[in-house]
Short mmCIF file of C-alpha atoms in Angstrom, two decimals:
data_model
loop_
_atom_site.label_atom_id
_atom_site.label_comp_id
_atom_site.label_asym_id
_atom_site.label_seq_id
_atom_site.Cartn_x
_atom_site.Cartn_y
_atom_site.Cartn_z
CA MET A 1 18.76 -8.16 1.49
CA ARG A 2 16.51 -10.64 3.27
CA TYR A 3 13.91 -12.60 1.28
CA ARG A 4 10.64 -14.10 2.43
CA VAL A 5 8.01 -16.35 0.84
CA LEU A 6 4.94 -14.41 -0.25
CA GLY A 7 1.74 -15.76 1.28
CA GLY A 8 2.40 -19.44 0.68
CA THR A 9 2.82 -18.90 -3.08
CA GLY A 10 6.41 -20.15 -3.06
CA ILE A 11 7.47 -16.81 -4.57
CA GLU A 12 10.41 -15.29 -2.69
CA VAL A 13 10.38 -11.51 -2.39
CA SER A 14 12.80 -9.04 -0.85
CA ALA A 15 11.98 -7.50 2.53
CA LEU A 16 11.89 -4.11 0.80
CA CYS A 17 9.64 -3.59 -2.23
CA LEU A 18 10.09 -0.79 -4.75
CA GLY A 19 6.81 1.15 -4.99
CA THR A 20 6.37 3.30 -8.08
CA MET A 21 3.48 5.61 -7.21
CA MET A 22 5.83 8.57 -7.61
CA PHE A 23 6.91 7.58 -11.13
CA GLY A 24 5.28 9.75 -13.77
CA ALA A 25 3.19 12.91 -13.80
CA VAL A 26 2.40 12.99 -10.05
CA GLY A 27 6.06 12.69 -9.06
CA ASN A 28 9.18 12.15 -11.15
CA ARG A 29 8.40 12.95 -14.80
CA ASP A 30 11.88 11.94 -16.02
CA HIS A 31 11.49 8.39 -17.36
CA ALA A 32 15.25 7.86 -17.63
CA ASP A 33 15.74 8.92 -14.01
CA CYS A 34 12.97 6.54 -12.89
CA ALA A 35 14.69 3.74 -14.82
CA ARG A 36 17.91 4.47 -12.94
CA LEU A 37 16.02 4.17 -9.64
CA ILE A 38 14.71 0.78 -10.77
CA ASP A 39 18.20 -0.33 -11.76
CA THR A 40 19.67 0.78 -8.42
CA ALA A 41 16.95 -0.96 -6.43
CA ILE A 42 17.39 -4.23 -8.32
CA ASP A 43 21.19 -4.06 -8.14
CA ARG A 44 20.91 -3.61 -4.36
CA GLY A 45 18.80 -6.75 -3.93
CA ILE A 46 15.19 -5.61 -4.31
CA ASN A 47 13.38 -8.13 -6.52
CA VAL A 48 9.74 -7.03 -6.21
CA ILE A 49 8.28 -3.93 -7.90
CA ASP A 50 4.77 -2.68 -7.10
CA THR A 51 2.78 -0.36 -9.32
CA ALA A 52 -0.89 0.22 -10.26
CA ASP A 53 -2.83 1.09 -13.38
CA MET A 54 -4.04 4.37 -11.84
CA TYR A 55 -0.58 5.68 -10.90
CA SER A 56 -0.20 8.71 -13.16
CA ALA A 57 -3.02 7.28 -15.32
CA GLY A 58 -0.93 4.31 -16.48
CA GLU A 59 2.34 6.17 -16.95
CA SER A 60 3.97 4.44 -13.98
CA GLU A 61 3.26 1.02 -15.51
CA GLU A 62 4.72 2.22 -18.81
CA ILE A 63 7.90 3.42 -17.08
CA VAL A 64 8.32 0.11 -15.25
CA GLY A 65 7.65 -1.92 -18.39
CA LYS A 66 10.14 0.03 -20.45
CA ALA A 67 12.83 -0.18 -17.76
CA LEU A 68 12.45 -3.94 -17.28
CA ALA A 69 12.45 -4.53 -21.05
CA ALA A 70 15.72 -2.59 -21.31
CA ARG A 71 17.28 -4.72 -18.57
CA GLY A 72 16.23 -7.97 -20.19
CA ASP A 73 15.83 -9.80 -16.87
CA ARG A 74 12.05 -9.89 -16.45
CA ASP A 75 12.19 -13.39 -14.91
CA ALA A 76 14.31 -12.09 -12.04
CA ILE A 77 11.62 -9.61 -10.97
CA VAL A 78 8.37 -10.21 -9.12
CA LEU A 79 6.07 -7.73 -10.82
CA ALA A 80 2.95 -6.54 -8.99
CA THR A 81 0.24 -4.15 -10.12
CA LYS A 82 -3.30 -3.22 -9.08
CA VAL A 83 -6.77 -2.56 -10.48
CA HIS A 84 -9.91 -0.80 -9.20
CA PHE A 85 -9.77 2.97 -9.57
CA PRO A 86 -11.42 4.63 -12.60
CA MET A 87 -9.29 4.87 -15.71
CA GLY A 88 -10.76 7.62 -17.85
CA GLU A 89 -14.23 9.04 -18.32
CA GLY A 90 -17.45 7.09 -18.67
CA ARG A 91 -19.21 4.27 -16.90
CA ASN A 92 -17.76 0.82 -16.17
CA ARG A 93 -14.14 1.95 -16.38
CA GLY A 94 -13.23 1.02 -12.84
CA GLY A 95 -14.25 -1.16 -9.91
CA ASN A 96 -13.96 -4.88 -9.27
CA SER A 97 -16.38 -6.34 -11.83
CA ARG A 98 -15.50 -9.11 -14.27
CA ARG A 99 -16.29 -6.73 -17.12
CA TRP A 100 -13.71 -4.19 -16.00
CA ILE A 101 -10.99 -6.51 -14.72
CA VAL A 102 -10.88 -8.48 -17.99
CA ARG A 103 -10.24 -5.23 -19.85
CA ALA A 104 -7.93 -3.67 -17.26
CA VAL A 105 -5.55 -6.65 -17.04
CA GLU A 106 -4.96 -6.52 -20.80
CA ASP A 107 -4.20 -2.80 -20.58
CA SER A 108 -1.73 -3.40 -17.74
CA LEU A 109 -0.01 -6.25 -19.60
CA ARG A 110 0.43 -3.98 -22.61
CA ARG A 111 1.83 -1.06 -20.60
CA LEU A 112 4.13 -3.37 -18.62
CA ARG A 113 5.37 -5.09 -21.81
CA THR A 114 4.95 -8.53 -20.31
CA ASP A 115 2.91 -11.68 -20.88
CA ARG A 116 2.00 -12.19 -17.20
CA ILE A 117 1.68 -10.32 -13.92
CA ASP A 118 3.19 -12.07 -10.92
CA LEU A 119 0.84 -10.48 -8.36
CA TYR A 120 -2.40 -8.78 -9.41
CA GLN A 121 -4.09 -6.87 -6.59
CA ILE A 122 -7.57 -5.44 -6.09
CA HIS A 123 -6.70 -1.89 -5.09
CA ARG A 124 -9.75 -1.24 -2.87
CA PRO A 125 -13.04 -2.97 -1.95
CA ASP A 126 -16.07 -2.34 -4.17
CA HIS A 127 -19.42 -2.56 -2.40
CA THR A 128 -21.27 -2.64 -5.74
CA THR A 129 -19.63 -5.91 -6.83
CA ASP A 130 -20.15 -9.27 -5.14
CA ILE A 131 -16.81 -10.65 -3.95
CA GLU A 132 -17.65 -13.95 -5.66
CA GLU A 133 -17.69 -12.12 -8.99
CA THR A 134 -14.22 -10.70 -8.34
CA LEU A 135 -12.66 -13.95 -7.09
CA SER A 136 -14.15 -15.83 -10.03
CA VAL A 137 -12.59 -13.64 -12.71
CA LEU A 138 -9.24 -13.57 -10.90
CA GLY A 139 -9.24 -17.37 -10.80
CA ASP A 140 -9.96 -17.43 -14.54
CA LEU A 141 -7.02 -15.10 -15.16
CA VAL A 142 -4.74 -17.43 -13.18
CA ARG A 143 -5.87 -20.40 -15.25
CA ALA A 144 -5.28 -18.37 -18.42
CA GLY A 145 -1.72 -17.59 -17.28
CA LYS A 146 -2.24 -13.83 -17.43
CA ILE A 147 -1.65 -13.51 -13.66
CA LEU A 148 0.17 -15.94 -11.38
CA ALA A 149 -1.24 -14.93 -7.99
CA PHE A 150 -3.65 -12.32 -6.72
CA GLY A 151 -4.24 -10.27 -3.62
CA CYS A 152 -5.96 -7.15 -2.31
CA SER A 153 -5.02 -3.76 -0.92
CA THR A 154 -6.39 -1.85 2.05
CA PHE A 155 -9.24 -4.29 2.74
CA PRO A 156 -10.68 -4.25 6.28
CA ALA A 157 -10.30 -7.45 8.28
CA GLU A 158 -13.96 -8.41 8.00
CA GLN A 159 -13.80 -8.33 4.20
CA LEU A 160 -10.67 -10.49 4.19
CA VAL A 161 -12.54 -13.08 6.26
CA ASP A 162 -15.65 -12.80 4.08
CA ALA A 163 -13.60 -13.32 0.89
CA HIS A 164 -11.97 -16.38 2.46
CA HIS A 165 -15.33 -17.91 3.40
CA VAL A 166 -16.86 -17.18 -0.02
CA ALA A 167 -13.88 -18.82 -1.71
CA GLU A 168 -14.28 -21.92 0.48
CA ARG A 169 -18.03 -22.20 -0.16
CA ARG A 170 -17.72 -21.66 -3.92
CA ALA A 171 -14.48 -23.61 -4.43
CA LEU A 172 -12.73 -20.50 -5.74
CA PRO A 173 -9.11 -19.43 -5.30
CA CYS A 174 -8.72 -16.63 -2.76
CA PHE A 175 -6.53 -13.63 -2.02
CA ARG A 176 -2.96 -14.62 -1.19
CA THR A 177 -1.79 -11.18 -0.07
CA GLU A 178 -3.02 -7.95 1.51
CA GLN A 179 -1.42 -4.53 1.16
CA PRO A 180 -2.32 -2.41 4.23
CA PRO A 181 -0.98 0.96 5.42
CA TYR A 182 1.36 0.48 8.39
CA SER A 183 3.77 2.85 10.11
CA LEU A 184 4.94 4.13 13.46
CA LEU A 185 2.01 6.58 13.40
CA ALA A 186 -0.57 4.27 11.79
CA ARG A 187 -0.72 1.09 13.86
CA GLY A 188 -4.44 0.39 13.63
CA VAL A 189 -3.90 -2.67 11.44
CA GLU A 190 -2.23 -4.38 14.39
CA ARG A 191 -5.69 -4.76 15.95
CA ASP A 192 -7.28 -6.92 13.28
CA VAL A 193 -5.87 -6.80 9.73
CA LEU A 194 -2.39 -8.17 10.46
CA PRO A 195 -3.67 -10.91 12.85
CA VAL A 196 -6.22 -11.97 10.21
CA VAL A 197 -3.49 -11.98 7.55
CA GLN A 198 -1.49 -14.37 9.73
CA TRP A 199 -4.53 -16.52 10.52
CA LEU A 200 -5.39 -16.91 6.83
CA GLY A 201 -1.77 -17.59 5.83
CA MET A 202 -1.60 -14.49 3.62
CA GLY A 203 1.42 -12.36 2.82
CA ALA A 204 1.49 -8.64 3.64
CA LEU A 205 3.16 -5.90 1.63
CA THR A 206 2.74 -2.77 3.73
CA TRP A 207 2.64 0.77 2.38
CA GLY A 208 3.01 4.28 3.81
CA PRO A 209 5.93 3.64 6.21
CA LEU A 210 6.75 7.37 6.30
CA ALA A 211 3.16 8.36 7.19
CA GLY A 212 2.62 10.87 4.43
CA GLY A 213 5.90 12.63 5.17
CA PHE A 214 5.50 12.99 8.95
CA LEU A 215 8.31 10.47 9.50
CA THR A 216 10.75 12.08 7.07
CA GLY A 217 11.76 14.75 9.58
CA ARG A 218 10.28 17.47 7.38
CA TYR A 219 7.54 18.38 9.84
CA ARG A 220 8.58 19.15 13.40
CA LYS A 221 7.00 20.64 16.49
CA GLY A 222 7.44 24.41 16.72
CA ARG A 223 8.29 24.82 13.03
CA PRO A 224 5.89 26.52 10.63
CA VAL A 225 4.23 24.37 7.96
CA ASP A 226 3.63 25.78 4.48
CA LEU A 227 0.04 24.76 3.83
CA THR A 228 0.16 26.00 0.22
CA GLN A 229 2.56 23.41 -1.24
CA GLY A 230 2.96 19.64 -1.51
CA ARG A 231 0.86 17.29 0.62
CA PRO A 232 -0.20 20.05 3.07
CA ALA A 233 -1.83 21.91 0.17
CA LEU A 234 -3.86 18.83 -0.76
CA ASN A 235 -5.06 18.24 2.80
CA PRO A 236 -4.32 21.17 5.13
CA GLY A 237 -6.29 19.58 7.96
CA ARG A 238 -3.71 16.81 8.20
CA PHE A 239 -0.79 19.18 8.65
CA ASP A 240 -2.09 22.28 10.46
CA PRO A 241 -0.09 22.34 13.74
CA ALA A 242 -2.88 24.30 15.42
CA LEU A 243 -5.15 21.24 15.28
CA PRO A 244 -5.00 18.79 18.21
CA THR A 245 -4.68 15.76 15.90
CA THR A 246 -1.65 17.27 14.16
CA ALA A 247 -0.16 18.35 17.48
CA ALA A 248 -0.36 14.73 18.70
CA LYS A 249 1.47 13.50 15.61
CA LEU A 250 4.19 16.14 16.04
CA GLU A 251 4.63 15.22 19.72
CA ALA A 252 5.16 11.59 18.72
CA VAL A 253 7.58 12.62 15.97
CA GLU A 254 9.72 14.49 18.50
CA ALA A 255 9.94 11.42 20.76
CA LEU A 256 10.62 9.07 17.83
CA THR A 257 13.31 11.42 16.47
CA ALA A 258 15.05 11.38 19.84
CA LEU A 259 14.89 7.57 19.88
CA ALA A 260 16.37 7.36 16.38
CA GLU A 261 19.20 9.69 17.40
CA GLU A 262 19.97 7.49 20.42
CA LEU A 263 20.37 4.60 17.98
CA GLY A 264 22.66 6.68 15.77
CA ARG A 265 20.14 6.48 12.93
CA THR A 266 17.74 8.82 11.16
CA LEU A 267 13.98 9.01 11.74
CA PRO A 268 13.21 7.60 8.24
CA GLU A 269 15.51 4.64 8.92
CA LEU A 270 13.70 3.93 12.19
CA ALA A 271 10.36 4.28 10.40
CA LEU A 272 11.30 1.81 7.67
CA ALA A 273 12.74 -0.72 10.11
CA PHE A 274 9.64 -0.69 12.32
CA PRO A 275 7.12 -2.56 10.09
CA GLN A 276 9.75 -5.19 9.25
CA ALA A 277 9.69 -6.29 12.89
CA HIS A 278 6.07 -7.50 12.70
CA PRO A 279 5.84 -11.26 11.97
CA ALA A 280 2.89 -10.78 9.58
CA VAL A 281 4.80 -8.39 7.29
CA THR A 282 6.43 -9.94 4.25
CA SER A 283 7.77 -6.82 2.53
CA VAL A 284 7.71 -3.06 3.16
CA ILE A 285 6.96 -0.86 0.16
CA ILE A 286 9.21 2.16 -0.28
CA GLY A 287 8.14 4.87 -2.71
CA PRO A 288 11.13 7.03 -3.65
CA ARG A 289 10.91 9.92 -6.11
CA THR A 290 14.63 10.68 -6.15
CA ALA A 291 17.93 8.81 -5.87
CA GLU A 292 18.52 10.42 -2.48
CA GLN A 293 15.21 9.11 -1.16
CA LEU A 294 16.02 5.62 -2.45
CA GLU A 295 19.45 5.64 -0.79
CA SER A 296 17.88 6.77 2.49
CA ALA A 297 15.41 3.89 2.34
CA LEU A 298 18.07 1.31 1.50
CA LYS A 299 20.10 2.36 4.54
CA ALA A 300 17.32 0.98 6.73
CA ALA A 301 17.81 -2.55 5.39
CA ASP A 302 20.40 -3.43 8.04
CA LEU A 303 18.66 -1.82 11.03
CA VAL A 304 17.34 -4.37 13.53
CA LEU A 305 15.09 -3.09 16.31
CA ASP A 306 15.47 -5.15 19.47
CA ASP A 307 12.72 -5.67 22.04
CA ALA A 308 13.93 -2.80 24.21
CA VAL A 309 13.62 -0.36 21.30
CA LEU A 310 10.22 -1.71 20.30
CA ASP A 311 9.07 -1.29 23.91
CA ARG A 312 10.13 2.37 23.66
CA VAL A 313 8.13 2.72 20.45
CA ASP A 314 5.07 1.17 22.16
CA ALA A 315 5.35 3.74 24.93
CA ILE A 316 5.33 6.59 22.38
CA VAL A 317 2.59 5.23 20.10
CA PRO A 318 0.66 2.38 21.78
CA PRO A 319 -0.01 -0.76 19.71
CA GLY A 320 -3.13 -0.53 17.58
CA THR A 321 -3.17 3.29 17.71
CA ASP A 322 -3.70 5.45 14.63
CA LEU A 323 -2.26 8.94 15.05
CA TYR A 324 -2.13 9.26 11.27
CA ARG A 325 -4.81 8.01 8.93
CA ALA A 326 -3.38 7.30 5.50
CA ASP A 327 -4.95 8.94 2.46
CA GLY A 328 -7.21 6.73 0.41
CA VAL A 329 -8.02 4.19 3.12
CA TRP A 330 -11.36 2.63 2.21
CA GLN A 331 -14.35 3.60 4.29
CA PRO A 332 -17.51 1.47 4.32
CA PRO A 333 -20.74 2.99 2.99
CA SER A 334 -22.12 2.76 6.53
CA LEU A 335 -19.72 5.60 7.43
CA THR A 336 -19.67 7.59 4.21
CA THR A 337 -23.45 7.55 3.54
CA PRO A 338 -25.38 9.20 6.40
CA ALA A 339 -28.72 7.74 5.24
CA LEU A 340 -27.47 4.24 6.04
CA ARG A 341 -27.06 5.02 9.73
CA ARG A 342 -30.06 7.33 10.19
CA ARG A 343 -33.64 6.17 10.41
CA PRO A 344 -36.27 8.34 8.74
CA ALA A 345 -37.09 11.15 11.17
CA ALA A 346 -40.62 9.82 11.75
CA ASP A 347 -39.22 6.45 12.92
CA ARG A 348 -36.69 7.82 15.41
CA PRO A 349 -38.87 8.42 18.47
CA ALA A 350 -39.14 5.51 20.90
CA ALA A 351 -42.82 6.24 21.45
#
């Protein structure tokens, strides 16, 4: 396993990161089985584990905490978690405010059975909270020793730059890492996010390398898709082969599958090797639910894509192109709130 320094922190992390979104109620409900996945990943060289308070409403953090306590080697693991999404009913139980983060970090520490979090990440932007407020409380948590470094997840490039400038003006510590979606079918971050990450000297832990299952080989051109189960049931529009956007993804999958076969590898192995080739990427998050999925991901650790192969990939999915838009990617209010981009009807005429 290769190791890289995380965003100038001096912390060395493995090139593959164990993501635990599928641990708990939304995925693998067997805590003992999840612990075995953690043990296998660590024994095979993975030293960074990523979770979040909202994964299975805190259950994922509890599984990770229990497994690491049983191993007794907490110091050997770089432990990362996230905060932002609502945790329970009622007001002020989510977001990026000081009020919520101070409470949420204590809850995460308790569930994780640890006295500090190595990397604490803001899971999404929050347009209702000034970034200075968020950076200020995160800096206080570093000084208190509750977290050692902090970063963000799925922030657009302009907000990374804004956070950096606010930190400079206010003499505050700033984000050291970003966690963007990045895959063979979702290359939009190559346009701005990854270059900005490099420019600011940040680390990048990328998620979604299998593009919501499209790069597992499960969905192929000419094969029917059951839109009543799994991910297709949650978002049929993403998987309906009759739609032009889905057809474009399936065309790319066919070409990428053929390329993987030429290399004597599987499509998932090609998919996991691809983001590791980008110089801005520190670690690629894998999110297995089963032992078989973990083994498949670990097989990609030794696959090196040379320039000729990457040129072939560029010809199939051009750089900066998004054929697949990952679930949960933050959208600015200017896009989600029509009133912000529409003048009152009486003000629209030019004369």
